[in-house]
Amino acid sequence: RHDHDPYTGKFVSRENMIKELELLKQFNFNAVRTSHYPNDTLWYDLCDEYGIYVLDEANIENHANYATLCRDPRWREAYLERGTRMVLRDRNHPCIYGWSLCNESGYGEHHDEMAVAMRRLDPSRLIHNEGSIKEFWHQGGNDASPGGERATDLIPPMYPSVEDTIRWFETTTDQRPFIPCEYSHAMGNSNGNLKEYWDAIYKTHGLQGGFIWDWIEQGITRDSATRQPVPIGHAGPRDDSQCHLPGGSRYWAYGGDFNDHPNDVNFCCNGMINPDRTPKPAMWEFKKLVQPVRMQAVDLAKGTIRITNGDWFQTLEWLAGEWLVEVAGKCVQKGKLPALKLKPQTSRTVTIPVKAKPLKPGQEPFLMVRFKTRAAQRWCSKGHIVAWEQFALTWPVVETRRPSRPTGTLRLRHTKTRTTIMDPACDFSLVVDTVKGRLKTLQWRGTPLLLQGPVFNIWRAPLDNDGVKGKAEQWSAQWKPLGRWMLAGFDQLTPTLNGLHVEQVADGCVTIDIAHHYTCRNQDKGFSHRQRYAVSPGGIIAATHTFDMDKGIEDPPRLGIRLEVAEQLEQLTWFGHGPHESYADRKAGAPIGLYTGSVSAQYVPYIMPQEHGNKEGVRWFSLRSDNGSGLRIDADGTLSFSASHLTPEDLTKARHTHELKPRKPITLLMDAAQRGLGSASCGPDTLEAYRILSGPRTLRYTITPV
C-alpha cells in the first residue's frame, strides 16, 4: 500500500483511510505491506482497530544501485537509522507482524546490521528481506536453503511463477514460511492466474499467501480541458465520476503528464482499486479465492456439501448461510442453512434439501450457497456476502416438442457485387458482399440490426500486461507479447478471398460458404478463416467459423470475429459469467447467471485504455432496443464476447480515458478463444493453458432476430 490521494497526493484523510480498510475487509484481504516506506502513523492505529496484519517496510530503495549502496560505508548510518527509527516509532502497534528491511535495494552487510539492530529493539517480530534470497531464487533454486537467514525469517521471492512455487515445496528443506513479497501485478486489466496460485497455497503447508502489487492506482485527477490538477475545497469539489466515462471532463494523469522527465509513464497505476477507491474487477476474483468459508461438493444428487471454516481464531457463528437454486436465471428453490458453530480450521458436512425437477432442453440448474454477516460489522452492513460457492446440478431433461421453424422459401437476388437473401413474410433481408466475401447487413421488419457482418479478428487493444503502450521499446520487444505481435505483423492483415458459394437448398434454406486467408504484414504466413452460414426462413442464421494458424504463427491475442451492430440495440442481456468482466484466467469470482445492463455500462475505466468488458462462458446473449426488438445469439456450447461503443483501434490509440470518443454503432467481438491476462507488466505471463496454441478452433452460434 502507498499513501495516495488523487487530489492531495501523499496526504490521505482519516475518512479515506477508513474507506480503504472497509474495502480491504469487504474483499477478504487481511494483510498489507507498507511499500516502499512506513505509512502515515494514523494508518497503523486504524489497522489495530479493524484487524489488518501489517508488514512495516523501511524507507530504503535503490533500484539502480542494488550492489553498491548496501555495502558502501558512507550509507551505513542511513540504513541503520531508517530501520531502527521505524521500529521505535511503530513497535507498540499490535497490527504489525513483521519488519521489512527494504524494497529492492539488493543485499549486503548493511542489511545484516539492520536486522541485528532491529531485533535488538524488538525481538518479538519476524524480519523480512527479499534481496537476501533474490540471487538464489532467480538462478532457479534447488533443494538447499537459499541462505540469508541473518536478514530474513521468511522466503519472500518477488513474482515467482506458479510452477516455480510448487517446485520449491517439492524440493526444499528450508523450514521458513514462504510469503512472496509480490506475486501478482495489478496494472490495468490484470491479475490473471490468481486461482492457480491459491490452489497451490491451500494445498501446501508453509505457503502462506503473498502480497499483490499493489493497492491503489496512483493517478492524479486532472481537468480534460486545462490539463491541470483539479483543486478542491472552496475552488472545486471532489468528483471523479467523469474519470469513469470515456471522453469525460476529468481523467487520471500519470508519469509524463506533468512535463516530468524521465518518467515511467503509467507504471504507478497498478492497483486493485482506482484512485477514487472504487474497486477494479480483479477485486471480485481475489475476494472469491480467499474467502474464509470454503465449500466442496460431496454428493450433489443428495444435496450434500462439505463446509470448512478457514478462519484461525473465530467460529462461523458470525455468519448466516443460505442457499438457492436457479434455472435460466430464475430462483426456483431456496432455503437457509442451519446455524453453524464450526470451530476454526474444522469442517462439517450438511445436506441441502434440493429437489430435482424436470428441465426443458438447454436449461441448466445451479446451486448457490452463500454466507452473509448476521449483524453489522465495523467494516460492513448486516447481510454483507462474505463467501459463496456455485455448483452445477444434474437434473433430468424432459424432451418437449421444439417450436416449429418458420416455413416458407427464401428468395435470392443477385447483382455483380452482392447477393441479397430475403424472406418477405417477416421483412427480413441479409446482404452478402460477394466481392469482399462477407455478410454485409441484416435487416428485419424494416429495421437495420447488423450494419457489418462477421469479419475475422485477432487484435485486442493491448493490455499493460501485453506491453506498456507508453514505452516505445515494448512495441518491438521479443520479450513482450505486444512486441512479438507487432514483429509478426498481427496489427495489419491482408485478406485473400479463396472461395464464396451461395446456394439455395431443397428445404427452402440458403447456405453461404466463404473461405479467406489473412496474411500478416510483411510476411507470407497468416491465418485461415472458413465461414458457413445456414439461413432459414424467419431470418434465423446458424453460423460456423473455423480458424487455423499457419505453421510458425504463435500465440495471437485472440481468434474470433468482429461485427457492427445498430446503435439502438443498447440493452444487453447475457447468460454466462458476470456481472463484471471475466477472462479465461480470471473468472472464478464471476458466477454463472442471467445479467442485464446497457452496452455503455460495460466500459471499464482503466487509466491506460485497453481491452476490457469481456464475458466468458456465455451460453447466449441478446442486444435489444428499448422496444424489445433486436438480436439474440445462442452459442453451440459457450463463447466469449464483448459489446462496446469503442473499437479495438480506439482503445489501442488512446493513452488516457478522456481521449476516447464513443461511436454510435456497437462493436461486437465474439471469440472462439482469447489469450489470458496474466500479470506480465511486471510479473509472470499468463499460463500456457490460457494461450492460443497451434491447431484449429471453431466458433458456432445462431443469430435470431427477436
Short mmCIF file of C-alpha atoms in Angstrom, two decimals, residues 216-472:
data_model
loop_
_atom_site.label_atom_id
_atom_site.label_comp_id
_atom_site.label_asym_id
_atom_site.label_seq_id
_atom_site.Cartn_x
_atom_site.Cartn_y
_atom_site.Cartn_z
CA ILE A 216 -4.32 1.89 -5.14
CA GLU A 217 -3.72 3.33 -8.61
CA GLN A 218 -1.54 6.41 -8.13
CA GLY A 219 -3.25 8.67 -10.68
CA ILE A 220 -3.84 12.39 -10.17
CA THR A 221 -7.23 13.88 -11.11
CA ARG A 222 -6.92 16.42 -13.94
CA ASP A 223 -9.26 18.57 -15.94
CA SER A 224 -9.51 17.42 -19.58
CA ALA A 225 -9.74 20.97 -20.94
CA THR A 226 -6.97 22.67 -18.95
CA ARG A 227 -4.82 19.55 -18.39
CA GLN A 228 -4.23 20.86 -14.85
CA PRO A 229 -4.80 19.13 -11.50
CA VAL A 230 -8.28 19.81 -10.15
CA PRO A 231 -8.28 21.99 -6.99
CA ILE A 232 -10.53 21.01 -4.10
CA GLY A 233 -12.04 22.82 -1.17
CA HIS A 234 -13.51 26.24 -1.95
CA ALA A 235 -12.21 26.11 -5.53
CA GLY A 236 -13.88 22.88 -6.56
CA PRO A 237 -15.45 19.62 -5.39
CA ARG A 238 -14.09 16.10 -5.25
CA ASP A 239 -15.76 14.31 -8.14
CA ASP A 240 -14.10 11.52 -10.10
CA SER A 241 -17.31 10.34 -11.78
CA GLN A 242 -16.14 11.80 -15.09
CA CYS A 243 -12.95 9.74 -14.84
CA HIS A 244 -15.14 6.65 -15.23
CA LEU A 245 -16.51 7.82 -18.60
CA PRO A 246 -14.79 7.68 -21.98
CA GLY A 247 -14.27 11.24 -23.14
CA GLY A 248 -15.05 12.58 -19.65
CA SER A 249 -14.22 16.09 -18.49
CA ARG A 250 -11.76 14.65 -15.98
CA TYR A 251 -9.15 11.90 -16.14
CA TRP A 252 -6.39 10.40 -14.02
CA ALA A 253 -2.93 11.57 -15.04
CA TYR A 254 0.35 9.69 -14.62
CA GLY A 255 4.10 9.94 -15.33
CA GLY A 256 4.98 12.29 -18.19
CA ASP A 257 1.71 14.25 -17.92
CA PHE A 258 3.42 16.89 -15.78
CA ASN A 259 6.39 17.57 -18.09
CA ASP A 260 8.38 15.32 -15.78
CA HIS A 261 11.39 13.66 -17.37
CA PRO A 262 12.46 10.94 -17.04
CA ASN A 263 9.25 9.14 -16.14
CA ASP A 264 7.82 5.64 -16.04
CA VAL A 265 4.53 6.60 -17.76
CA ASN A 266 1.59 4.74 -16.14
CA PHE A 267 3.71 2.30 -14.16
CA CYS A 268 2.46 3.91 -10.94
CA CYS A 269 -1.08 2.88 -11.95
CA ASN A 270 -1.02 -0.75 -10.92
CA GLY A 271 -3.54 -1.04 -8.10
CA MET A 272 -6.52 -3.22 -7.27
CA ILE A 273 -8.63 -0.09 -6.71
CA ASN A 274 -8.91 3.13 -8.72
CA PRO A 275 -7.55 6.43 -7.36
CA ASP A 276 -11.04 7.30 -6.07
CA ARG A 277 -11.10 3.98 -4.21
CA THR A 278 -13.64 2.23 -6.42
CA PRO A 279 -12.84 -1.48 -6.94
CA LYS A 280 -11.44 -2.77 -10.22
CA PRO A 281 -12.95 -6.06 -11.50
CA ALA A 282 -9.99 -8.15 -10.27
CA MET A 283 -11.07 -7.39 -6.69
CA TRP A 284 -14.01 -9.79 -7.08
CA GLU A 285 -11.68 -12.56 -8.21
CA PHE A 286 -9.47 -12.16 -5.17
CA LYS A 287 -12.42 -11.95 -2.78
CA LYS A 288 -13.77 -15.28 -4.01
CA LEU A 289 -10.45 -17.13 -3.96
CA VAL A 290 -9.51 -16.20 -0.38
CA GLN A 291 -12.96 -16.27 1.22
CA PRO A 292 -12.82 -17.64 4.79
CA VAL A 293 -15.55 -20.24 4.18
CA ARG A 294 -14.75 -22.99 1.69
CA MET A 295 -17.37 -25.34 0.23
CA GLN A 296 -16.92 -28.62 -1.64
CA ALA A 297 -19.41 -30.97 -3.25
CA VAL A 298 -19.73 -34.36 -1.57
CA ASP A 299 -22.83 -35.75 -3.31
CA LEU A 300 -24.80 -33.14 -5.19
CA ALA A 301 -27.50 -35.65 -6.12
CA LYS A 302 -28.29 -35.81 -2.41
CA GLY A 303 -27.57 -32.12 -1.82
CA THR A 304 -24.55 -32.90 0.36
CA ILE A 305 -21.66 -30.42 0.62
CA ARG A 306 -18.69 -30.01 2.96
CA ILE A 307 -18.25 -26.62 4.63
CA THR A 308 -14.87 -25.61 6.07
CA ASN A 309 -14.18 -22.70 8.40
CA GLY A 310 -10.93 -21.31 7.02
CA ASP A 311 -10.52 -18.78 9.82
CA TRP A 312 -7.96 -19.42 12.56
CA PHE A 313 -9.43 -17.51 15.51
CA GLN A 314 -13.23 -17.44 15.30
CA THR A 315 -16.15 -19.79 14.77
CA LEU A 316 -18.68 -19.41 11.94
CA GLU A 317 -21.37 -18.11 14.30
CA TRP A 318 -20.95 -14.57 12.94
CA LEU A 319 -22.20 -15.73 9.51
CA ALA A 320 -25.62 -16.91 8.32
CA GLY A 321 -25.81 -19.45 5.50
CA GLU A 322 -28.41 -19.56 2.76
CA TRP A 323 -28.92 -21.45 -0.50
CA LEU A 324 -30.89 -21.07 -3.70
CA VAL A 325 -31.29 -22.96 -6.96
CA GLU A 326 -31.51 -21.01 -10.20
CA VAL A 327 -32.70 -22.26 -13.57
CA ALA A 328 -32.41 -19.94 -16.57
CA GLY A 329 -31.53 -17.14 -14.18
CA LYS A 330 -34.67 -17.55 -12.04
CA CYS A 331 -34.78 -18.78 -8.45
CA VAL A 332 -36.85 -21.96 -8.23
CA GLN A 333 -35.91 -23.15 -4.72
CA LYS A 334 -34.28 -21.54 -1.70
CA GLY A 335 -33.69 -22.00 1.99
CA LYS A 336 -31.45 -21.29 4.96
CA LEU A 337 -28.61 -23.38 6.35
CA PRO A 338 -28.68 -24.40 9.99
CA ALA A 339 -26.63 -22.20 12.35
CA LEU A 340 -23.05 -23.43 12.14
CA LYS A 341 -20.75 -23.11 15.15
CA LEU A 342 -17.81 -24.51 13.27
CA LYS A 343 -14.57 -24.03 15.16
CA PRO A 344 -11.57 -22.59 13.31
CA GLN A 345 -9.99 -24.89 10.72
CA THR A 346 -12.73 -27.54 11.02
CA SER A 347 -15.28 -28.90 8.57
CA ARG A 348 -18.83 -30.19 8.61
CA THR A 349 -20.99 -31.92 6.04
CA VAL A 350 -24.50 -30.54 5.54
CA THR A 351 -27.39 -31.71 3.39
CA ILE A 352 -29.40 -29.15 1.46
CA PRO A 353 -32.98 -30.26 0.65
CA VAL A 354 -32.77 -29.64 -3.07
CA LYS A 355 -35.50 -31.34 -5.10
CA ALA A 356 -34.65 -32.27 -8.66
CA LYS A 357 -37.25 -31.19 -11.21
CA PRO A 358 -37.57 -31.88 -14.94
CA LEU A 359 -35.86 -29.39 -17.23
CA LYS A 360 -36.51 -28.26 -20.74
CA PRO A 361 -33.74 -28.85 -23.28
CA GLY A 362 -30.93 -26.33 -22.83
CA GLN A 363 -31.80 -25.40 -19.25
CA GLU A 364 -29.08 -25.63 -16.58
CA PRO A 365 -29.69 -25.71 -12.81
CA PHE A 366 -27.14 -24.10 -10.46
CA LEU A 367 -26.99 -24.32 -6.68
CA MET A 368 -25.66 -21.17 -4.99
CA VAL A 369 -24.59 -21.33 -1.33
CA ARG A 370 -23.80 -18.01 0.39
CA PHE A 371 -22.63 -16.85 3.81
CA LYS A 372 -23.61 -13.37 4.99
CA THR A 373 -22.91 -11.36 8.12
CA ARG A 374 -25.57 -11.87 10.80
CA ALA A 375 -25.02 -8.37 12.17
CA ALA A 376 -23.36 -5.18 11.04
CA GLN A 377 -19.59 -5.11 11.47
CA ARG A 378 -17.30 -2.12 11.84
CA TRP A 379 -16.45 -2.60 8.16
CA CYS A 380 -19.76 -3.69 6.59
CA SER A 381 -23.52 -3.73 6.99
CA LYS A 382 -25.69 -6.66 8.04
CA GLY A 383 -26.17 -9.12 5.17
CA HIS A 384 -22.79 -8.48 3.52
CA ILE A 385 -21.81 -11.53 1.43
CA VAL A 386 -18.53 -12.89 2.77
CA ALA A 387 -18.35 -16.19 0.85
CA TRP A 388 -20.18 -18.08 -1.87
CA GLU A 389 -19.91 -21.17 -3.99
CA GLN A 390 -21.81 -22.22 -7.09
CA PHE A 391 -22.43 -25.84 -8.05
CA ALA A 392 -23.75 -27.14 -11.38
CA LEU A 393 -26.54 -29.65 -10.76
CA THR A 394 -27.58 -32.57 -12.96
CA TRP A 395 -31.34 -32.86 -13.31
CA PRO A 396 -33.36 -34.93 -15.81
CA VAL A 397 -34.29 -33.30 -19.08
CA VAL A 398 -37.75 -33.94 -20.44
CA GLU A 399 -37.87 -33.79 -24.21
CA THR A 400 -40.53 -31.34 -25.28
CA ARG A 401 -41.74 -30.50 -28.73
CA ARG A 402 -39.45 -27.88 -30.17
CA PRO A 403 -41.09 -24.72 -31.53
CA SER A 404 -41.82 -25.18 -35.18
CA ARG A 405 -39.42 -23.44 -37.51
CA PRO A 406 -40.94 -20.77 -39.74
CA THR A 407 -41.84 -22.27 -43.07
CA GLY A 408 -41.54 -20.77 -46.48
CA THR A 409 -38.92 -20.21 -49.11
CA LEU A 410 -36.22 -17.60 -49.04
CA ARG A 411 -35.69 -15.51 -52.16
CA LEU A 412 -32.36 -14.63 -53.72
CA ARG A 413 -31.44 -11.56 -55.71
CA HIS A 414 -28.03 -11.27 -57.38
CA THR A 415 -26.05 -8.31 -58.68
CA LYS A 416 -22.40 -8.05 -59.71
CA THR A 417 -21.28 -7.15 -56.18
CA ARG A 418 -23.84 -8.64 -53.83
CA THR A 419 -26.41 -11.30 -53.17
CA THR A 420 -29.49 -10.46 -51.11
CA ILE A 421 -31.37 -13.17 -49.20
CA MET A 422 -34.96 -12.20 -48.37
CA ASP A 423 -37.98 -13.51 -46.51
CA PRO A 424 -40.95 -11.27 -47.38
CA ALA A 425 -43.08 -12.91 -44.67
CA CYS A 426 -41.12 -11.15 -41.93
CA ASP A 427 -39.48 -8.39 -43.94
CA PHE A 428 -36.06 -10.00 -43.48
CA SER A 429 -33.07 -9.33 -45.71
CA LEU A 430 -29.43 -10.34 -45.48
CA VAL A 431 -26.90 -8.84 -47.89
CA VAL A 432 -23.77 -10.79 -48.86
CA ASP A 433 -20.86 -8.77 -50.26
CA THR A 434 -19.63 -11.14 -52.97
CA VAL A 435 -16.54 -9.03 -53.76
CA LYS A 436 -15.03 -8.98 -50.25
CA GLY A 437 -16.66 -12.25 -49.24
CA ARG A 438 -18.60 -11.34 -46.12
CA LEU A 439 -22.06 -10.74 -44.76
CA LYS A 440 -22.82 -7.08 -45.15
CA THR A 441 -26.07 -6.04 -43.47
CA LEU A 442 -29.05 -7.67 -41.77
CA GLN A 443 -32.44 -6.00 -41.70
CA TRP A 444 -35.61 -7.31 -40.03
CA ARG A 445 -39.10 -5.82 -40.07
CA GLY A 446 -37.76 -2.69 -41.68
CA THR A 447 -35.09 -2.12 -39.01
CA PRO A 448 -31.32 -2.45 -39.59
CA LEU A 449 -29.80 -4.78 -36.96
CA LEU A 450 -26.37 -5.66 -38.33
CA LEU A 451 -24.51 -2.84 -40.07
CA GLN A 452 -21.46 -5.01 -40.73
CA GLY A 453 -21.43 -8.80 -40.63
CA PRO A 454 -18.75 -11.04 -39.12
CA VAL A 455 -15.15 -10.43 -40.18
CA PHE A 456 -12.05 -12.20 -38.91
CA ASN A 457 -10.42 -10.58 -35.86
CA ILE A 458 -7.27 -11.40 -33.90
CA TRP A 459 -6.43 -7.99 -32.44
CA ARG A 460 -7.13 -6.79 -28.94
CA ALA A 461 -6.28 -3.36 -27.57
CA PRO A 462 -3.00 -4.10 -25.75
CA LEU A 463 -3.20 -4.76 -22.05
CA ASP A 464 -0.48 -3.29 -19.88
CA ASN A 465 0.48 -6.95 -19.45
CA ASP A 466 0.85 -7.34 -23.22
CA GLY A 467 3.13 -4.32 -23.36
CA VAL A 468 3.10 -0.86 -21.79
CA LYS A 469 1.92 1.35 -24.65
CA GLY A 470 3.72 4.45 -23.39
CA LYS A 471 7.10 2.69 -23.59
CA ALA A 472 8.14 2.74 -27.24
#
